[in-house]
PDB file of C-alpha atoms in Angstrom:
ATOM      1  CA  UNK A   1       5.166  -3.059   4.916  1.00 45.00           C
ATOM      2  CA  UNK A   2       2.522  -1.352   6.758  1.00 41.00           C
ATOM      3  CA  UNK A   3      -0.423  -2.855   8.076  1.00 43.00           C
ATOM      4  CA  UNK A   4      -2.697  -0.086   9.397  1.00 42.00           C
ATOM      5  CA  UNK A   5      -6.401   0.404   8.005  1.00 39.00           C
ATOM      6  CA  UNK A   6      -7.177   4.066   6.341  1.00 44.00           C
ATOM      7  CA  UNK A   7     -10.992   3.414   7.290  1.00 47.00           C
ATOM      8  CA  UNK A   8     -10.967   7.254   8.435  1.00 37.00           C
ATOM      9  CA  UNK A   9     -12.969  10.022   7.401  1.00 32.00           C
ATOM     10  CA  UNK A  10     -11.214  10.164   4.124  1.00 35.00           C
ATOM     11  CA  UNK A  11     -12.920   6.994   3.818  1.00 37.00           C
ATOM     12  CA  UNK A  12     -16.728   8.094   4.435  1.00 38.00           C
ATOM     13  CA  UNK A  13     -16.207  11.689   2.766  1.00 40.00           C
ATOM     14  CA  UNK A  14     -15.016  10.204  -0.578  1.00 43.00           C
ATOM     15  CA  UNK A  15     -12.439  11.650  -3.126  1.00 45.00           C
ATOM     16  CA  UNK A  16     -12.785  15.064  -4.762  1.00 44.00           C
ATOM     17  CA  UNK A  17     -14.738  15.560  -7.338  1.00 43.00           C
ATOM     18  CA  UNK A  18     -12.807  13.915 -11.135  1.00 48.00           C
ATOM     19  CA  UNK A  19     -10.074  12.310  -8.926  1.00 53.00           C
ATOM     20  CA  UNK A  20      -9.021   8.594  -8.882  1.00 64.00           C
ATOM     21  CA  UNK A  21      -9.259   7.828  -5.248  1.00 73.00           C
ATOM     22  CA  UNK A  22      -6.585   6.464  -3.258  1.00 88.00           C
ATOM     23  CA  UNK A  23      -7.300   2.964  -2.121  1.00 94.00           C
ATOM     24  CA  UNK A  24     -10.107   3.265   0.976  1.00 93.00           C
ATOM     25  CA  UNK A  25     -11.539   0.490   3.345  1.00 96.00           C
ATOM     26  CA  UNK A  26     -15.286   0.565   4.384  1.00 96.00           C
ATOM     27  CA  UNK A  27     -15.974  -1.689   7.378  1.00 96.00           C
ATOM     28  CA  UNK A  28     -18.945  -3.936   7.117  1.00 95.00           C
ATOM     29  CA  UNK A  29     -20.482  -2.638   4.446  1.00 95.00           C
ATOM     30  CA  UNK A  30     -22.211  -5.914   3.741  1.00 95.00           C
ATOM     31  CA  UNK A  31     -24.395  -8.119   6.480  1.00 95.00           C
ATOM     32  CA  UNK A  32     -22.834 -11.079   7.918  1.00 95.00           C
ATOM     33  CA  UNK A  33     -25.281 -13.190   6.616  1.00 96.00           C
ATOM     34  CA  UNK A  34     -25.254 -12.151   3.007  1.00 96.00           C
ATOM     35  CA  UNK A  35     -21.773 -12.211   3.299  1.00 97.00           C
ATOM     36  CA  UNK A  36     -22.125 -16.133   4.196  1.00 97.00           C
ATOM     37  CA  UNK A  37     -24.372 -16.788   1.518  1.00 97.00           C
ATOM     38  CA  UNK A  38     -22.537 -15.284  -1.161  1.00 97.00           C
ATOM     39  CA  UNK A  39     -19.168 -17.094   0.091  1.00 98.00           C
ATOM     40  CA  UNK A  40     -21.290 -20.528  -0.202  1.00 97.00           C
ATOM     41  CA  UNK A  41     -22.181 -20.150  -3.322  1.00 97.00           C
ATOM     42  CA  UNK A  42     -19.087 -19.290  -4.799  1.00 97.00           C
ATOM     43  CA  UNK A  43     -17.351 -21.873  -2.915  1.00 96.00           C
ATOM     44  CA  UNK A  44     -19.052 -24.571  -4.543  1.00 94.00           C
ATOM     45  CA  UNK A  45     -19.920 -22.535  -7.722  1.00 94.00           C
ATOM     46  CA  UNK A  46     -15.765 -22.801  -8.170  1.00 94.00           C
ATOM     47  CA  UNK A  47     -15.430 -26.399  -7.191  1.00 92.00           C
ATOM     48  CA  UNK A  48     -17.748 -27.804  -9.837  1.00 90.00           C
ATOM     49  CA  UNK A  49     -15.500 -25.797 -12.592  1.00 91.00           C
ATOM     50  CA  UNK A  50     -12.489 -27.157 -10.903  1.00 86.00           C
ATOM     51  CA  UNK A  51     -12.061 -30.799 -13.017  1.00 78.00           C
ATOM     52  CA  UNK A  52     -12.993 -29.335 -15.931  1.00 68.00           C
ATOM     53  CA  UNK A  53     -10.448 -27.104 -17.983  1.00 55.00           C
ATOM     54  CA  UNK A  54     -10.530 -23.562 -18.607  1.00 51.00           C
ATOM     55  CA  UNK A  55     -13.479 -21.590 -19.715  1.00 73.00           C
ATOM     56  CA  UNK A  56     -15.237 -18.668 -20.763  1.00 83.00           C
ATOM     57  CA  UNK A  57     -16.387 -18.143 -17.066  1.00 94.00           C
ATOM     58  CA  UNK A  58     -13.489 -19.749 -15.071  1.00 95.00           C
ATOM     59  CA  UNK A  59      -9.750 -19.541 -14.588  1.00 92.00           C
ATOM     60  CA  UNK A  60      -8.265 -23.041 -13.318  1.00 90.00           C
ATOM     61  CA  UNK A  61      -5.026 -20.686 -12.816  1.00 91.00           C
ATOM     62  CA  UNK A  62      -6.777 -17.942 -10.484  1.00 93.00           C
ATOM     63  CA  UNK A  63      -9.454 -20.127  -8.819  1.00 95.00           C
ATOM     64  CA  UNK A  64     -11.595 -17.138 -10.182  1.00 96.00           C
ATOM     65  CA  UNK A  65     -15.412 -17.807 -11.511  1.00 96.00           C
ATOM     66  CA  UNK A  66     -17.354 -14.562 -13.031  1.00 97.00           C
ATOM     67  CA  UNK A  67     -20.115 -13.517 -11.566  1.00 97.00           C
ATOM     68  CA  UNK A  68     -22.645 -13.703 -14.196  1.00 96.00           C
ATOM     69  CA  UNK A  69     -22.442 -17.541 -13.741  1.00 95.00           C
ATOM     70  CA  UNK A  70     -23.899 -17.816  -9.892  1.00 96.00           C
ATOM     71  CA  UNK A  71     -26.709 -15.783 -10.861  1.00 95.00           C
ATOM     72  CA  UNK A  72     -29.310 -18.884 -10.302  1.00 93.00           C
ATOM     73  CA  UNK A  73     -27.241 -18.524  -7.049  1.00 93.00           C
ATOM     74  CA  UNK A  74     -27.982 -14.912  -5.816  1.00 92.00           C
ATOM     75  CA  UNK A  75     -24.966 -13.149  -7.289  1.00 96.00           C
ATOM     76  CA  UNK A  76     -26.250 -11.959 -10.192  1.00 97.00           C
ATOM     77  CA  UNK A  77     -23.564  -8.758 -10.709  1.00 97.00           C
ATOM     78  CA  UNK A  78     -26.151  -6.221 -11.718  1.00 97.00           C
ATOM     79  CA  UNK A  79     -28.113  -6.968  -8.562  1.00 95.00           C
ATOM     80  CA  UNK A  80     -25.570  -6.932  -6.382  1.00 96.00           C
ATOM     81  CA  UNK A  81     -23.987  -3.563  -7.909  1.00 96.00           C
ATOM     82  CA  UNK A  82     -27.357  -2.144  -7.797  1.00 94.00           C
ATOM     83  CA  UNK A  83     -27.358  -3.253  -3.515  1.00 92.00           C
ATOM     84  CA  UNK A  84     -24.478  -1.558  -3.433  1.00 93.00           C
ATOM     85  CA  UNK A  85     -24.939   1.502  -5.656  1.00 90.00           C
ATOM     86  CA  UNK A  86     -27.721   2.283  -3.674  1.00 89.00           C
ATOM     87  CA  UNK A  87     -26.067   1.709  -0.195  1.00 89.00           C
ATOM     88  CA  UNK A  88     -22.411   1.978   1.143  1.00 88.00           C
ATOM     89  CA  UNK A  89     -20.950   3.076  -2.594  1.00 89.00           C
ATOM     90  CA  UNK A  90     -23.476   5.743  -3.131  1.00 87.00           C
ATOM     91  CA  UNK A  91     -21.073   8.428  -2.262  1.00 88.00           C
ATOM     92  CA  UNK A  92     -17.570   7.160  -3.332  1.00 88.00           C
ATOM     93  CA  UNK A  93     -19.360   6.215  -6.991  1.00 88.00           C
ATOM     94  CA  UNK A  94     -20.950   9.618  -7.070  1.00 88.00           C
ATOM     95  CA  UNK A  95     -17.713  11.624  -6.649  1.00 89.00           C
ATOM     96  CA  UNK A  96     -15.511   9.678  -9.317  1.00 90.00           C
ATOM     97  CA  UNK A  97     -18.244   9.311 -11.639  1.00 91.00           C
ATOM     98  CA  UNK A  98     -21.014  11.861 -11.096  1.00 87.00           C
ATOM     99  CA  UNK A  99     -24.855  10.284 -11.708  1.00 85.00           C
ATOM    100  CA  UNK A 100     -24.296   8.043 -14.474  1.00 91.00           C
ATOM    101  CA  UNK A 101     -22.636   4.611 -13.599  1.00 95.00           C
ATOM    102  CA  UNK A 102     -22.017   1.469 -15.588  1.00 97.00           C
ATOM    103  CA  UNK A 103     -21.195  -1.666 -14.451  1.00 97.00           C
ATOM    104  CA  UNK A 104     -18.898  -4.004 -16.354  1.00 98.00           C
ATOM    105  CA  UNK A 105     -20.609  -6.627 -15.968  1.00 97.00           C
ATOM    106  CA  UNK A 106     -18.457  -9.300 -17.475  1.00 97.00           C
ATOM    107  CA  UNK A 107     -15.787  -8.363 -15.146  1.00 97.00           C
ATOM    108  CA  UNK A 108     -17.267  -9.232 -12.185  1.00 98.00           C
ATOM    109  CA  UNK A 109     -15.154 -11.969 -10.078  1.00 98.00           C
ATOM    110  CA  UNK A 110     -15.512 -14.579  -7.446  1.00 98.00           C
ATOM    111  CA  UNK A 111     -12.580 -15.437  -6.437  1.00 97.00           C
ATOM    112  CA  UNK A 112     -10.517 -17.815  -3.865  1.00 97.00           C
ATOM    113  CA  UNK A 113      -7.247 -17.771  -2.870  1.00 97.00           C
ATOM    114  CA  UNK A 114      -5.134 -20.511  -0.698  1.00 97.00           C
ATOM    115  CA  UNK A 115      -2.887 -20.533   1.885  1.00 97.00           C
ATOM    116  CA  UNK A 116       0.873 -21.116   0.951  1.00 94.00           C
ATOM    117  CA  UNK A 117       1.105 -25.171   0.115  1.00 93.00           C
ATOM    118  CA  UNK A 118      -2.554 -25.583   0.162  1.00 95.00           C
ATOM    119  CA  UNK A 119      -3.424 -24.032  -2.998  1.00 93.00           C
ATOM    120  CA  UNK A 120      -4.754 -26.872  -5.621  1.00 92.00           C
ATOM    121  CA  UNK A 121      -2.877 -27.845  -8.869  1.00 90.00           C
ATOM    122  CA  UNK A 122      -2.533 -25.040 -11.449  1.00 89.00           C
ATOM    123  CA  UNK A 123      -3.606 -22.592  -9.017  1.00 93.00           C
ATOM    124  CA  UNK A 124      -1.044 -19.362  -9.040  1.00 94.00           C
ATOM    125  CA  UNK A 125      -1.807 -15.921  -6.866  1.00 95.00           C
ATOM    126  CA  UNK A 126      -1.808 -12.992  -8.557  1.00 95.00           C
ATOM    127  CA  UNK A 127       0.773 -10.944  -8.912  1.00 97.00           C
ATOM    128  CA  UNK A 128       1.293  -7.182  -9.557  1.00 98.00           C
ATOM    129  CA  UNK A 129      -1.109  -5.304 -12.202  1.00 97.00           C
ATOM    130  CA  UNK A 130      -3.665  -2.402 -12.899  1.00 97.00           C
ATOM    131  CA  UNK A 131      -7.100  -3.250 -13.279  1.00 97.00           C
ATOM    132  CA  UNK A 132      -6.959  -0.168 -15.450  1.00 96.00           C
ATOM    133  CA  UNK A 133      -4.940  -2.309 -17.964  1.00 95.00           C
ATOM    134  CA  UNK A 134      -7.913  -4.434 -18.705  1.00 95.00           C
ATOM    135  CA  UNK A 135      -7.774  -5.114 -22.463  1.00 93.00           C
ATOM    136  CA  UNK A 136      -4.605  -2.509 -23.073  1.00 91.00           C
ATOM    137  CA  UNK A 137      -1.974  -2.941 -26.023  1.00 84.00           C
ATOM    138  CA  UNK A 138       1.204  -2.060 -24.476  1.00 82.00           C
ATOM    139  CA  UNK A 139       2.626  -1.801 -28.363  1.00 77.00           C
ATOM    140  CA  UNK A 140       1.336   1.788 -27.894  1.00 67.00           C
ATOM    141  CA  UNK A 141       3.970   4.685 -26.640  1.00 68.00           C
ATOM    142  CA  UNK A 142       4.091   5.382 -23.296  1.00 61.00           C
ATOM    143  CA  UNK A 143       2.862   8.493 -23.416  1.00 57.00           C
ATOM    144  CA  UNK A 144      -0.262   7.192 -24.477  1.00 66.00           C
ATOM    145  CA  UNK A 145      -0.369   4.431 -21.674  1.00 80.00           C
ATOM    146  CA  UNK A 146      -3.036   6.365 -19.275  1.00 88.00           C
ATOM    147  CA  UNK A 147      -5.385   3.811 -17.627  1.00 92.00           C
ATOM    148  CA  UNK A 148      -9.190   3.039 -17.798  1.00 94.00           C
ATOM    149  CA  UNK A 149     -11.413   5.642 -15.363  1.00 94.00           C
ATOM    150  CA  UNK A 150     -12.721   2.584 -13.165  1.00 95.00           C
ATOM    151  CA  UNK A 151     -13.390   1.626  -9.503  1.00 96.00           C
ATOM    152  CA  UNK A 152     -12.958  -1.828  -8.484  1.00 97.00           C
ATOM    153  CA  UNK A 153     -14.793  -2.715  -4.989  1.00 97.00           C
ATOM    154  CA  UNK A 154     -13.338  -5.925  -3.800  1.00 98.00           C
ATOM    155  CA  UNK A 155     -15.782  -7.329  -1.090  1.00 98.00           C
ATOM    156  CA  UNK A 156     -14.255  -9.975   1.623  1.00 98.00           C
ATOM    157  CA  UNK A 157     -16.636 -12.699   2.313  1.00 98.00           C
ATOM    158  CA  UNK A 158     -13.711 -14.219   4.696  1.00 98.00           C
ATOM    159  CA  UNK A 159     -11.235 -12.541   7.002  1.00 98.00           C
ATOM    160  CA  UNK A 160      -8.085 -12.185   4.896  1.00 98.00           C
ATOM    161  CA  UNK A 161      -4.912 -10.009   4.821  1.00 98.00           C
ATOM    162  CA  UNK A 162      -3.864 -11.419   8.171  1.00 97.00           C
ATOM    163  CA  UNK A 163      -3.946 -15.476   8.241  1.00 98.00           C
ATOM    164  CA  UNK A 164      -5.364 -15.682   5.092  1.00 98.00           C
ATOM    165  CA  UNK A 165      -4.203 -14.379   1.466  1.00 98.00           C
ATOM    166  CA  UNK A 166      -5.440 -10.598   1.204  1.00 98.00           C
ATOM    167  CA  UNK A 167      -4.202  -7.694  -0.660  1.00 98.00           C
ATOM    168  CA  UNK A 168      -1.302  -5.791  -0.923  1.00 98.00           C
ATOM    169  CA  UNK A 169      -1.721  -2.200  -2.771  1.00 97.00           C
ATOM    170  CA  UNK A 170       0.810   1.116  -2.799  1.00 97.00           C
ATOM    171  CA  UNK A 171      -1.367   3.723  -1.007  1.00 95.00           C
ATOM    172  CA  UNK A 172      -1.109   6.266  -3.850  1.00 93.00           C
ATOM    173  CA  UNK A 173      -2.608   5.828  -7.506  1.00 92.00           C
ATOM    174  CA  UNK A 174      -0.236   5.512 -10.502  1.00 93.00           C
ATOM    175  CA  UNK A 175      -0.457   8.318 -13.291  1.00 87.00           C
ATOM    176  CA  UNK A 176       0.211   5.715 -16.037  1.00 90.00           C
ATOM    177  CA  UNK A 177       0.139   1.900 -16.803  1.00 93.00           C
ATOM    178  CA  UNK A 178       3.304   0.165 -16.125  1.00 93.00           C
ATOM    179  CA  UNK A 179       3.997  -2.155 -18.492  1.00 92.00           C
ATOM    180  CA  UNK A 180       4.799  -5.791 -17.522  1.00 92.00           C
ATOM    181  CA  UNK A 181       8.277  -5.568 -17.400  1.00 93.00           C
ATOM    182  CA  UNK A 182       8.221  -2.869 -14.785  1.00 94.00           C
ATOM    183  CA  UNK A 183       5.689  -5.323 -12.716  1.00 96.00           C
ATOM    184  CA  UNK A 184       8.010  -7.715 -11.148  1.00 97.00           C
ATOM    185  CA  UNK A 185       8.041  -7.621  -7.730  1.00 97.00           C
ATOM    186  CA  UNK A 186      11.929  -6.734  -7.416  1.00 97.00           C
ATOM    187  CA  UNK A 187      10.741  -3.816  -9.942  1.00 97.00           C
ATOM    188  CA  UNK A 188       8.110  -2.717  -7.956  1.00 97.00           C
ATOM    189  CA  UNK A 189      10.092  -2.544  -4.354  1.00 96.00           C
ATOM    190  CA  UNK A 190      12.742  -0.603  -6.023  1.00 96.00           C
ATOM    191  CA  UNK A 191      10.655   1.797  -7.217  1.00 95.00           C
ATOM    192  CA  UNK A 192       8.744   2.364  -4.029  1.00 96.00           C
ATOM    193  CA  UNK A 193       9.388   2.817  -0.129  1.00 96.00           C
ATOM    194  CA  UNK A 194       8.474   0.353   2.397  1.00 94.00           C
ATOM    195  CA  UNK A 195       5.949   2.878   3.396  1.00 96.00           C
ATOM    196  CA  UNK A 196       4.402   3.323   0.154  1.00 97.00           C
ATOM    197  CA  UNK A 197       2.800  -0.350  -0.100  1.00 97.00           C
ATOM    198  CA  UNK A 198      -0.820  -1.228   2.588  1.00 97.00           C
ATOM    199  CA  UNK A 199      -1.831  -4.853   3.663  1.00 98.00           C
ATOM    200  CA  UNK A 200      -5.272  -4.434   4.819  1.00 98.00           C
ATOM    201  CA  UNK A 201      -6.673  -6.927   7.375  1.00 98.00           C
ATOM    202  CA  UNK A 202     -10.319  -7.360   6.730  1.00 98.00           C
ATOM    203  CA  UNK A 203     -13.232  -9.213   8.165  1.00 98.00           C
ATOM    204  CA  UNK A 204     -16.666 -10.511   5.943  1.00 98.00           C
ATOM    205  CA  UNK A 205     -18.212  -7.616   4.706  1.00 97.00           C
ATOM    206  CA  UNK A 206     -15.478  -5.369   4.574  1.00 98.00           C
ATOM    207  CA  UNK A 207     -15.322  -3.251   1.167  1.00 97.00           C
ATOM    208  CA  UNK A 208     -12.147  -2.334  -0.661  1.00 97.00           C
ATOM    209  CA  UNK A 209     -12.111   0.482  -2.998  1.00 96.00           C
ATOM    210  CA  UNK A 210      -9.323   1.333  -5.524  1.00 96.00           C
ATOM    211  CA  UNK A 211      -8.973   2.898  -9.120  1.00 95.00           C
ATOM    212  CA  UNK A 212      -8.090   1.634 -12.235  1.00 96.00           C
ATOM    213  CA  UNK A 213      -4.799   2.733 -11.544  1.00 95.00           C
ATOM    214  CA  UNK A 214      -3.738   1.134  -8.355  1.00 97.00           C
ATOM    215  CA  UNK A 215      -1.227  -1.350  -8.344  1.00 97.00           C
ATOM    216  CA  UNK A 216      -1.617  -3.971  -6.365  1.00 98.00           C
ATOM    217  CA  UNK A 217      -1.494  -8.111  -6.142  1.00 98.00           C
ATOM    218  CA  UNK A 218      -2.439 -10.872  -4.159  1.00 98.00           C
ATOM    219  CA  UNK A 219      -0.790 -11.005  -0.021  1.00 98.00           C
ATOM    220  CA  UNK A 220       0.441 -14.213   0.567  1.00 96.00           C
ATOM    221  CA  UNK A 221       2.666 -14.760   3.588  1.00 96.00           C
ATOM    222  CA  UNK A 222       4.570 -18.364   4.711  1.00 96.00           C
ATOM    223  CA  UNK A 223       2.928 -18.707   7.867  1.00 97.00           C
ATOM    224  CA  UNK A 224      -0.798 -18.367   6.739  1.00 98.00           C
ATOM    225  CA  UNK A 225      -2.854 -21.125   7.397  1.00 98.00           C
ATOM    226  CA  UNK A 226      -6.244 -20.136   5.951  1.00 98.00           C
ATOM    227  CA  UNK A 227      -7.792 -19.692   2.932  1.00 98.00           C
ATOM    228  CA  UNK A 228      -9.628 -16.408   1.377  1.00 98.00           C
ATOM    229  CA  UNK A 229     -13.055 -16.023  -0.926  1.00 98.00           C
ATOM    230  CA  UNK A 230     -14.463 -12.734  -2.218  1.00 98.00           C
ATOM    231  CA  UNK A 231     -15.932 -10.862  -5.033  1.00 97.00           C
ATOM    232  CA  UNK A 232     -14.881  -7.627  -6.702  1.00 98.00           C
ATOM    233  CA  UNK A 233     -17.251  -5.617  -9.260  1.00 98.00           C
ATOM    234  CA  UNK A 234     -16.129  -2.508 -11.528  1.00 98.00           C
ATOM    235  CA  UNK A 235     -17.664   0.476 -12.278  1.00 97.00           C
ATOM    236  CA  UNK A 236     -16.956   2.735 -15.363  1.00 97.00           C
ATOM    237  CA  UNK A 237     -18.393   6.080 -16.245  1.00 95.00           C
ATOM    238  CA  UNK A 238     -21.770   5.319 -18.547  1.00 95.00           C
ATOM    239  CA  UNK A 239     -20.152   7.862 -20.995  1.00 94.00           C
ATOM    240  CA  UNK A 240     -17.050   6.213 -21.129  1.00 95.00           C
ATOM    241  CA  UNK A 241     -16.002   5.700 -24.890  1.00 93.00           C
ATOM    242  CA  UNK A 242     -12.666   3.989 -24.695  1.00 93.00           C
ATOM    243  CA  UNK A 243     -11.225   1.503 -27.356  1.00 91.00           C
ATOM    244  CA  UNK A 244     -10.930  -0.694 -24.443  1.00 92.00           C
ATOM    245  CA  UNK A 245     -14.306  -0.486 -23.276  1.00 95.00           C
ATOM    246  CA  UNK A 246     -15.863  -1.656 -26.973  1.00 93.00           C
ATOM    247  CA  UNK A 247     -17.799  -5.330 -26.362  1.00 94.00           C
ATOM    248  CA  UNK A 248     -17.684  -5.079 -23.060  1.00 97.00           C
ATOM    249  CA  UNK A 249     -21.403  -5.456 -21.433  1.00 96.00           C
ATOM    250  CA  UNK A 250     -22.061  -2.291 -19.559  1.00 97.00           C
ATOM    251  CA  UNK A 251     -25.125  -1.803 -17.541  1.00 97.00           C
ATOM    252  CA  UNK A 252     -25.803   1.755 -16.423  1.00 95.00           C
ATOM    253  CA  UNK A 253     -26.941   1.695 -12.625  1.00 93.00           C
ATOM    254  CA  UNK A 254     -28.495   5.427 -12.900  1.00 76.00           C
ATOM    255  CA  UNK A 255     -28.702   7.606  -9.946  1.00 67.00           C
ATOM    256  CA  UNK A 256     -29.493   6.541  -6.532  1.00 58.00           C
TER     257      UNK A 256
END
């Protein structure tokens, strides 16, 4: 599976206008130093919720801690979103979703990921899904299986995706949700070529953009020796009014 970066012009021109984008890589979008900050506070943000069990905020089985949680520490989603909106995602947000934004601001993630044998108890990668699948019934007929409109930007705080857990994502969005059955990884490489799947390296600050409808997982190779931390926000159209969307806490950004 392919290594190479698609940090081209594709990348700073955006997607056409109502298209889900294919997965793109912006290269330092974020500062070094805010980058550090951020990856301090969510390191330690995750190890006080470690010896406790699961809760509203924190997954013992991802290592994951939401957002809203370490905003005493600086990462309070809607700020950050709001940094963003009105920096390196002005352009990619604009084109999928016009002027009128919202950010789901419950799903906002820290995360941290281990190397192979390091990770602690309870602690599983994740494995393939659709972050368009967020709150989804798969009881429904296929046909009617079509995935939320949303852009996840996944920021690395670490370099990851070489000697450290990244992530692995097929290059072109899906049309519909898979259900889990089909998401097994001997599913998913029968179903696609060798050169359909991209392992980004990436360095603090790098930004990864995908669609609601981009498979993809967690990269985790034997002979890593490192461990990973980042953050991912998603963005919705403010308009949105999808079953799956009700109780969710949106917070329209507004235009740039």
């Amino acid at each position: 599976m392919c290594n190479d970066t698609l940090d081209d012009e594709r990348t700073r021109s955006g997607p056409a206008p109502g298209q889900a984008p294919a997965p793109r890589l912006l290269r330092q979008a974020c500062p070094a130093l805010l980058c550090e900050r951020w990856r301090l506070a969510i390191e330690a943000g995750v190890e006080r919720c470690r010896s406790g069990a699961d809760q509203d905020d924190f997954s013992l089985h991802s290592s994951s801690l939401r957002l809203r949680a370490l905003s005493g520490e600086g990462l309070d989603p809607v700020a950050v979103a709001l940094h963003l909106r009105r920096g390196p995602l002005q352009g990619v947000i604009d084109a999928v979703f016009g002027r009128h934004v919202a950010l789901l601001a419950d799903q906002c993630w820290a995360r941290c990921q281990y190397a192979p044998g390091q990770a602690p108890p309870g602690h599983a990668a994740h494995g393939w899904h659709q972050d368009g699948a967020l709150h989804f019934d798969f009881g429904t007929p296929q046909v009617h299986r079509v995935p939320l409109q949303m852009l996840t930007c996944w920021i690395a705080l670490t370099p990851c995706g070489d000697d450290a857990p990244g992530l692995e994502l097929l290059r072109t969005p899906l049309p519909a949700l898979l259900p889990p059955a089909e998401l097994t990884p001997s599913r998913v490489d029968e179903r696609h070529a060798r050169d359909d799947f991209w392992r980004p390296a990436m360095g603090p600050g790098d930004l990864l953009l995908f669609s609601g409808d981009s498979l993809h997982r967690t990269h985790v190779a034997p002979a890593m020796t490192r461990h990973r931390t980042s953050l991912e926000l998603r963005f919705v159209a403010a308009q949105d009014s999808s079953p799956q969307l009700r109780g969710e806490r949106r917070v329209g950004l507004g235009a740039a």
